[in-house]
GROMACS .gro file of C-alpha atoms in nm:
model
  347
    1UNK     CA    1   0.689  12.428  -1.792
    2UNK     CA    2   0.698  12.549  -2.130
    3UNK     CA    3   1.041  12.569  -2.356
    4UNK     CA    4   1.296  12.755  -2.240
    5UNK     CA    5   1.537  12.967  -2.451
    6UNK     CA    6   1.929  13.068  -2.300
    7UNK     CA    7   2.050  13.382  -2.416
    8UNK     CA    8   2.288  13.171  -2.657
    9UNK     CA    9   1.963  12.979  -2.773
   10UNK     CA   10   1.875  13.297  -2.900
   11UNK     CA   11   2.255  13.432  -3.025
   12UNK     CA   12   2.247  13.086  -3.229
   13UNK     CA   13   1.959  13.168  -3.427
   14UNK     CA   14   2.052  13.502  -3.487
   15UNK     CA   15   2.381  13.400  -3.621
   16UNK     CA   16   2.138  13.086  -3.823
   17UNK     CA   17   2.076  13.358  -3.999
   18UNK     CA   18   2.380  13.497  -4.163
   19UNK     CA   19   2.481  13.372  -4.522
   20UNK     CA   20   2.789  13.223  -4.274
   21UNK     CA   21   2.552  13.055  -4.070
   22UNK     CA   22   2.497  12.749  -4.272
   23UNK     CA   23   2.737  12.548  -4.086
   24UNK     CA   24   2.598  12.293  -3.846
   25UNK     CA   25   2.586  12.411  -3.526
   26UNK     CA   26   2.326  12.301  -3.253
   27UNK     CA   27   2.099  12.619  -3.054
   28UNK     CA   28   2.071  12.416  -2.688
   29UNK     CA   29   1.751  12.505  -2.489
   30UNK     CA   30   1.824  12.506  -2.116
   31UNK     CA   31   1.783  12.218  -1.944
   32UNK     CA   32   1.571  12.023  -1.692
   33UNK     CA   33   1.526  12.213  -1.395
   34UNK     CA   34   1.591  11.895  -1.228
   35UNK     CA   35   1.847  11.730  -1.454
   36UNK     CA   36   1.581  11.514  -1.518
   37UNK     CA   37   1.415  11.559  -1.805
   38UNK     CA   38   1.389  11.448  -2.167
   39UNK     CA   39   1.587  11.619  -2.383
   40UNK     CA   40   1.570  11.594  -2.767
   41UNK     CA   41   1.803  11.675  -3.046
   42UNK     CA   42   1.635  11.748  -3.389
   43UNK     CA   43   1.898  11.744  -3.684
   44UNK     CA   44   1.690  11.912  -3.934
   45UNK     CA   45   1.794  12.100  -4.271
   46UNK     CA   46   1.787  12.504  -4.310
   47UNK     CA   47   1.497  12.637  -4.400
   48UNK     CA   48   1.334  12.438  -4.195
   49UNK     CA   49   1.406  12.641  -3.893
   50UNK     CA   50   1.076  12.846  -3.888
   51UNK     CA   51   0.846  12.543  -3.875
   52UNK     CA   52   1.017  12.433  -3.597
   53UNK     CA   53   1.105  12.696  -3.400
   54UNK     CA   54   0.674  12.658  -3.402
   55UNK     CA   55   0.609  12.378  -3.396
   56UNK     CA   56   0.833  12.254  -3.053
   57UNK     CA   57   0.625  12.468  -2.845
   58UNK     CA   58   0.324  12.259  -2.911
   59UNK     CA   59   0.479  11.947  -2.912
   60UNK     CA   60   0.595  12.026  -2.542
   61UNK     CA   61   0.266  12.106  -2.450
   62UNK     CA   62   0.086  11.791  -2.574
   63UNK     CA   63   0.383  11.583  -2.449
   64UNK     CA   64   0.319  11.729  -2.086
   65UNK     CA   65  -0.066  11.699  -2.144
   66UNK     CA   66  -0.020  11.307  -2.164
   67UNK     CA   67   0.289  11.262  -1.937
   68UNK     CA   68   0.186  11.432  -1.632
   69UNK     CA   69   0.378  11.760  -1.661
   70UNK     CA   70   0.705  11.601  -1.727
   71UNK     CA   71   0.981  11.783  -1.794
   72UNK     CA   72   1.108  11.826  -2.189
   73UNK     CA   73   1.366  12.040  -2.381
   74UNK     CA   74   1.394  12.003  -2.745
   75UNK     CA   75   1.773  12.106  -2.924
   76UNK     CA   76   1.784  12.219  -3.337
   77UNK     CA   77   2.063  12.216  -3.545
   78UNK     CA   78   1.971  12.336  -3.873
   79UNK     CA   79   2.239  12.395  -4.189
   80UNK     CA   80   2.203  12.184  -4.584
   81UNK     CA   81   2.039  11.907  -4.546
   82UNK     CA   82   2.347  11.650  -4.670
   83UNK     CA   83   2.563  11.864  -4.439
   84UNK     CA   84   2.370  11.818  -4.135
   85UNK     CA   85   2.300  11.424  -4.222
   86UNK     CA   86   2.736  11.347  -4.258
   87UNK     CA   87   2.739  11.506  -3.922
   88UNK     CA   88   2.469  11.245  -3.795
   89UNK     CA   89   2.605  10.997  -3.947
   90UNK     CA   90   3.042  11.138  -3.775
   91UNK     CA   91   2.875  11.117  -3.416
   92UNK     CA   92   2.642  11.435  -3.436
   93UNK     CA   93   2.388  11.296  -3.161
   94UNK     CA   94   2.117  11.338  -3.290
   95UNK     CA   95   1.792  11.180  -3.190
   96UNK     CA   96   1.545  11.258  -3.466
   97UNK     CA   97   1.632  11.400  -3.825
   98UNK     CA   98   1.389  11.602  -4.021
   99UNK     CA   99   1.549  11.650  -4.381
  100UNK     CA  100   1.441  11.717  -4.729
  101UNK     CA  101   1.569  11.385  -4.915
  102UNK     CA  102   1.545  11.017  -4.857
  103UNK     CA  103   1.873  11.014  -4.953
  104UNK     CA  104   2.017  11.178  -4.637
  105UNK     CA  105   1.773  10.989  -4.406
  106UNK     CA  106   1.896  10.657  -4.628
  107UNK     CA  107   2.266  10.727  -4.570
  108UNK     CA  108   2.222  10.667  -4.173
  109UNK     CA  109   2.031  10.382  -4.251
  110UNK     CA  110   2.340  10.219  -4.430
  111UNK     CA  111   2.564  10.316  -4.134
  112UNK     CA  112   2.337  10.152  -3.922
  113UNK     CA  113   2.233  10.406  -3.732
  114UNK     CA  114   1.812  10.443  -3.827
  115UNK     CA  115   1.659  10.091  -3.882
  116UNK     CA  116   1.557  10.013  -4.339
  117UNK     CA  117   1.228  10.007  -4.260
  118UNK     CA  118   1.232  10.379  -4.127
  119UNK     CA  119   0.979  10.492  -4.377
  120UNK     CA  120   0.753  10.272  -4.332
  121UNK     CA  121   0.684  10.296  -3.964
  122UNK     CA  122   0.558  10.614  -4.019
  123UNK     CA  123   0.225  10.753  -4.239
  124UNK     CA  124   0.307  10.858  -4.532
  125UNK     CA  125   0.623  10.752  -4.613
  126UNK     CA  126   0.715  10.948  -4.285
  127UNK     CA  127   0.681  11.313  -4.491
  128UNK     CA  128   0.437  11.514  -4.271
  129UNK     CA  129   0.421  11.771  -4.522
  130UNK     CA  130   0.523  11.812  -4.940
  131UNK     CA  131   0.708  12.193  -5.094
  132UNK     CA  132   0.758  12.249  -5.473
  133UNK     CA  133   1.014  12.464  -5.613
  134UNK     CA  134   0.928  12.820  -5.705
  135UNK     CA  135   1.051  13.174  -5.802
  136UNK     CA  136   1.073  13.497  -5.631
  137UNK     CA  137   1.162  13.815  -5.805
  138UNK     CA  138   1.156  14.141  -5.705
  139UNK     CA  139   0.817  14.367  -5.671
  140UNK     CA  140   0.761  14.452  -6.043
  141UNK     CA  141   0.995  14.117  -6.196
  142UNK     CA  142   1.162  14.375  -6.360
  143UNK     CA  143   1.333  14.022  -6.573
  144UNK     CA  144   1.002  13.928  -6.638
  145UNK     CA  145   1.073  13.589  -6.543
  146UNK     CA  146   0.813  13.383  -6.558
  147UNK     CA  147   0.913  13.009  -6.671
  148UNK     CA  148   1.222  12.809  -6.621
  149UNK     CA  149   1.380  12.935  -6.982
  150UNK     CA  150   1.353  13.272  -6.863
  151UNK     CA  151   1.650  13.218  -6.655
  152UNK     CA  152   1.845  13.097  -6.914
  153UNK     CA  153   1.849  13.442  -7.081
  154UNK     CA  154   2.192  13.643  -7.089
  155UNK     CA  155   2.152  13.944  -6.828
  156UNK     CA  156   1.944  13.720  -6.553
  157UNK     CA  157   2.107  13.685  -6.212
  158UNK     CA  158   2.004  13.382  -6.012
  159UNK     CA  159   2.051  13.265  -5.671
  160UNK     CA  160   2.131  12.912  -5.606
  161UNK     CA  161   2.211  12.683  -5.311
  162UNK     CA  162   2.439  12.447  -5.387
  163UNK     CA  163   2.290  12.185  -5.550
  164UNK     CA  164   2.660  11.982  -5.468
  165UNK     CA  165   2.603  11.983  -5.071
  166UNK     CA  166   2.191  12.084  -5.014
  167UNK     CA  167   1.813  11.949  -5.048
  168UNK     CA  168   1.716  12.271  -5.180
  169UNK     CA  169   1.960  12.367  -5.468
  170UNK     CA  170   1.933  11.992  -5.579
  171UNK     CA  171   1.540  12.024  -5.629
  172UNK     CA  172   1.591  12.394  -5.803
  173UNK     CA  173   1.841  12.165  -6.079
  174UNK     CA  174   1.620  11.872  -6.096
  175UNK     CA  175   1.351  12.123  -6.175
  176UNK     CA  176   1.552  12.302  -6.441
  177UNK     CA  177   1.670  11.963  -6.584
  178UNK     CA  178   1.337  11.822  -6.603
  179UNK     CA  179   1.205  12.091  -6.767
  180UNK     CA  180   1.483  12.123  -7.027
  181UNK     CA  181   1.411  11.728  -7.124
  182UNK     CA  182   0.968  11.824  -7.154
  183UNK     CA  183   1.038  12.114  -7.334
  184UNK     CA  184   1.288  11.928  -7.623
  185UNK     CA  185   1.095  11.642  -7.601
  186UNK     CA  186   1.353  11.426  -7.375
  187UNK     CA  187   1.608  11.572  -7.538
  188UNK     CA  188   1.942  11.470  -7.311
  189UNK     CA  189   2.200  11.659  -7.530
  190UNK     CA  190   1.970  11.976  -7.523
  191UNK     CA  191   1.795  11.961  -7.099
  192UNK     CA  192   2.220  11.958  -7.055
  193UNK     CA  193   2.216  12.235  -7.283
  194UNK     CA  194   1.958  12.437  -7.140
  195UNK     CA  195   2.080  12.294  -6.806
  196UNK     CA  196   2.424  12.457  -6.909
  197UNK     CA  197   2.306  12.785  -6.996
  198UNK     CA  198   2.076  12.827  -6.619
  199UNK     CA  199   2.389  12.703  -6.436
  200UNK     CA  200   2.619  13.003  -6.633
  201UNK     CA  201   2.326  13.238  -6.524
  202UNK     CA  202   2.430  13.167  -6.130
  203UNK     CA  203   2.752  13.296  -6.035
  204UNK     CA  204   2.760  13.110  -5.717
  205UNK     CA  205   2.638  12.840  -5.524
  206UNK     CA  206   2.537  12.985  -5.146
  207UNK     CA  207   2.585  12.703  -4.883
  208UNK     CA  208   2.241  12.636  -4.792
  209UNK     CA  209   1.868  12.779  -4.889
  210UNK     CA  210   1.856  13.031  -4.599
  211UNK     CA  211   2.180  13.171  -4.737
  212UNK     CA  212   2.087  13.224  -5.033
  213UNK     CA  213   1.793  13.354  -4.899
  214UNK     CA  214   1.937  13.643  -4.739
  215UNK     CA  215   2.178  13.688  -5.073
  216UNK     CA  216   1.904  13.768  -5.256
  217UNK     CA  217   1.687  13.936  -5.014
  218UNK     CA  218   1.916  14.159  -4.812
  219UNK     CA  219   2.200  14.158  -4.988
  220UNK     CA  220   1.988  14.236  -5.314
  221UNK     CA  221   2.239  14.075  -5.514
  222UNK     CA  222   2.041  13.896  -5.805
  223UNK     CA  223   1.729  13.893  -6.021
  224UNK     CA  224   1.569  13.561  -5.928
  225UNK     CA  225   1.589  13.357  -5.622
  226UNK     CA  226   1.498  12.963  -5.668
  227UNK     CA  227   1.382  12.833  -5.387
  228UNK     CA  228   1.116  12.637  -5.181
  229UNK     CA  229   0.799  12.776  -5.201
  230UNK     CA  230   0.759  12.766  -4.827
  231UNK     CA  231   1.005  12.999  -4.802
  232UNK     CA  232   0.954  13.249  -5.120
  233UNK     CA  233   0.648  13.265  -4.928
  234UNK     CA  234   0.850  13.329  -4.573
  235UNK     CA  235   1.021  13.615  -4.721
  236UNK     CA  236   0.783  13.776  -4.899
  237UNK     CA  237   0.487  13.817  -4.670
  238UNK     CA  238   0.689  13.825  -4.306
  239UNK     CA  239   0.994  13.944  -4.390
  240UNK     CA  240   0.936  14.191  -4.609
  241UNK     CA  241   0.629  14.268  -4.762
  242UNK     CA  242   0.571  14.454  -5.054
  243UNK     CA  243   0.944  14.399  -5.191
  244UNK     CA  244   0.907  14.062  -5.367
  245UNK     CA  245   0.678  13.838  -5.593
  246UNK     CA  246   0.635  13.475  -5.648
  247UNK     CA  247   0.606  13.315  -5.988
  248UNK     CA  248   0.487  12.947  -6.015
  249UNK     CA  249   0.611  12.800  -6.296
  250UNK     CA  250   0.439  12.593  -6.538
  251UNK     CA  251   0.557  12.293  -6.427
  252UNK     CA  252   0.813  12.155  -6.128
  253UNK     CA  253   0.949  11.930  -5.818
  254UNK     CA  254   0.790  11.818  -5.549
  255UNK     CA  255   1.023  11.813  -5.248
  256UNK     CA  256   0.932  11.568  -5.039
  257UNK     CA  257   1.036  11.634  -4.567
  258UNK     CA  258   1.137  11.284  -4.451
  259UNK     CA  259   1.141  11.254  -4.048
  260UNK     CA  260   1.292  11.002  -3.871
  261UNK     CA  261   1.412  10.841  -3.470
  262UNK     CA  262   1.798  10.812  -3.466
  263UNK     CA  263   1.725  10.436  -3.308
  264UNK     CA  264   2.155  10.403  -3.279
  265UNK     CA  265   2.109  10.718  -3.060
  266UNK     CA  266   1.772  10.740  -2.927
  267UNK     CA  267   1.810  10.331  -2.786
  268UNK     CA  268   2.099  10.440  -2.609
  269UNK     CA  269   1.973  10.773  -2.432
  270UNK     CA  270   1.631  10.611  -2.352
  271UNK     CA  271   1.452  10.880  -2.598
  272UNK     CA  272   1.320  10.622  -2.863
  273UNK     CA  273   0.967  10.651  -2.691
  274UNK     CA  274   0.969  11.075  -2.702
  275UNK     CA  275   1.139  11.060  -3.006
  276UNK     CA  276   0.824  10.861  -3.179
  277UNK     CA  277   0.621  11.093  -2.970
  278UNK     CA  278   0.752  11.409  -3.134
  279UNK     CA  279   0.759  11.240  -3.446
  280UNK     CA  280   0.424  11.132  -3.481
  281UNK     CA  281   0.273  11.481  -3.327
  282UNK     CA  282   0.351  11.623  -3.735
  283UNK     CA  283   0.094  11.444  -3.844
  284UNK     CA  284  -0.143  11.596  -3.533
  285UNK     CA  285  -0.388  11.876  -3.712
  286UNK     CA  286  -0.197  12.111  -3.465
  287UNK     CA  287   0.099  12.053  -3.640
  288UNK     CA  288  -0.103  12.031  -4.016
  289UNK     CA  289  -0.235  12.353  -3.957
  290UNK     CA  290   0.105  12.495  -3.848
  291UNK     CA  291   0.273  12.359  -4.115
  292UNK     CA  292   0.000  12.530  -4.382
  293UNK     CA  293   0.054  12.878  -4.186
  294UNK     CA  294   0.397  12.825  -4.346
  295UNK     CA  295   0.307  12.765  -4.653
  296UNK     CA  296   0.401  12.419  -4.610
  297UNK     CA  297   0.165  12.151  -4.778
  298UNK     CA  298   0.035  11.986  -4.484
  299UNK     CA  299  -0.050  11.637  -4.545
  300UNK     CA  300  -0.384  11.666  -4.385
  301UNK     CA  301  -0.635  11.667  -4.646
  302UNK     CA  302  -0.907  11.813  -4.420
  303UNK     CA  303  -0.677  12.082  -4.342
  304UNK     CA  304  -0.475  12.112  -4.722
  305UNK     CA  305  -0.928  12.178  -4.805
  306UNK     CA  306  -0.880  12.507  -4.563
  307UNK     CA  307  -0.594  12.649  -4.737
  308UNK     CA  308  -0.630  12.598  -5.044
  309UNK     CA  309  -0.644  12.890  -5.163
  310UNK     CA  310  -0.242  12.924  -4.999
  311UNK     CA  311  -0.121  12.675  -5.265
  312UNK     CA  312  -0.175  12.720  -5.612
  313UNK     CA  313  -0.203  12.443  -5.906
  314UNK     CA  314   0.052  12.306  -6.080
  315UNK     CA  315   0.166  12.044  -6.221
  316UNK     CA  316   0.508  11.870  -6.054
  317UNK     CA  317   0.669  11.600  -6.062
  318UNK     CA  318   0.815  11.363  -5.806
  319UNK     CA  319   1.229  11.300  -5.841
  320UNK     CA  320   1.242  10.976  -5.761
  321UNK     CA  321   0.936  10.902  -6.055
  322UNK     CA  322   1.131  11.129  -6.348
  323UNK     CA  323   1.498  11.057  -6.264
  324UNK     CA  324   1.475  10.748  -6.046
  325UNK     CA  325   1.593  10.629  -5.687
  326UNK     CA  326   1.775  10.895  -5.487
  327UNK     CA  327   2.117  10.697  -5.504
  328UNK     CA  328   2.069  10.700  -5.880
  329UNK     CA  329   1.992  11.059  -5.882
  330UNK     CA  330   2.313  11.170  -5.701
  331UNK     CA  331   2.528  10.972  -5.887
  332UNK     CA  332   2.433  11.080  -6.224
  333UNK     CA  333   2.407  11.483  -6.125
  334UNK     CA  334   2.490  11.550  -5.803
  335UNK     CA  335   2.837  11.328  -5.747
  336UNK     CA  336   3.224  11.464  -5.777
  337UNK     CA  337   3.212  11.459  -6.128
  338UNK     CA  338   2.874  11.411  -6.223
  339UNK     CA  339   2.651  11.684  -6.441
  340UNK     CA  340   2.652  11.983  -6.256
  341UNK     CA  341   3.042  11.973  -6.223
  342UNK     CA  342   3.008  11.886  -6.598
  343UNK     CA  343   2.797  12.163  -6.669
  344UNK     CA  344   2.917  12.441  -6.467
  345UNK     CA  345   3.128  12.659  -6.618
  346UNK     CA  346   3.457  12.734  -6.397
  347UNK     CA  347   3.453  12.878  -6.145
   0.00000   0.00000   0.00000
């Protein structure tokens, strides 16, 4: 038996690729034929949709092999990472969450929906793969964008997900800010001046990473898209070949993608074991190979080595090592009245 897809699901996926789609909407699969199968809802961030579209059938095949053909359906919900976390906190019944920053899962732990030790219940602090922030430019790189400092030049138009609500946008802003610190020997005032110049060249914040991609690649707005490495590869090598180029900055931010079982929901529904298996399988070799194929940096050293040519070596930093805990990061940069608000031009 395979994961079945209804017309409603297809419509939801099509809608999810439009600029208006970065909202929290679940895309339901059809129920099991006998009505007794396990059903899981994975609430995830927006640009993860391509990975889970292929991962879910892999897991279903493994699950059915292990459990002698037992029915299991996987539902997906995609949107801005923090918006998704808030939706779960407000009652969206996710069995698992697969986000792009730990603060979103910590929020759910603080609400009592996820056990406090969630990061220790899976390998690698519950991060099955990583990514980095890069630049996607138009063919020929007409604005000659080669590093973060080029984003502050007059006349450069940047497309960026909203750093107030999107993990994609937050990583991008922190990458720019860290570059400003490094280029100015740790001078906070100069780093803020640099970050303000970058924000000045960003006329509109998009709702999420996929909305930013659509604006840049389909609506042909902007000179550079600042996004995750896997999303840049998805656009340049799968969606629209020979129209874009990826630029790797000299120094960039490492993004982590933590996952967790939503214990309060899984316990109530009786899906705790299936949800655990769903997440554990992310570390299997087939899932790690899939991650690498979709330009997500796998944790499995053997798989990473086999795909090393797809992942240029660049100097990266961890946001927690550079700026402290995510609680500290959120308060300083992204809370109302934080640095993003202070440095952004009046819109």
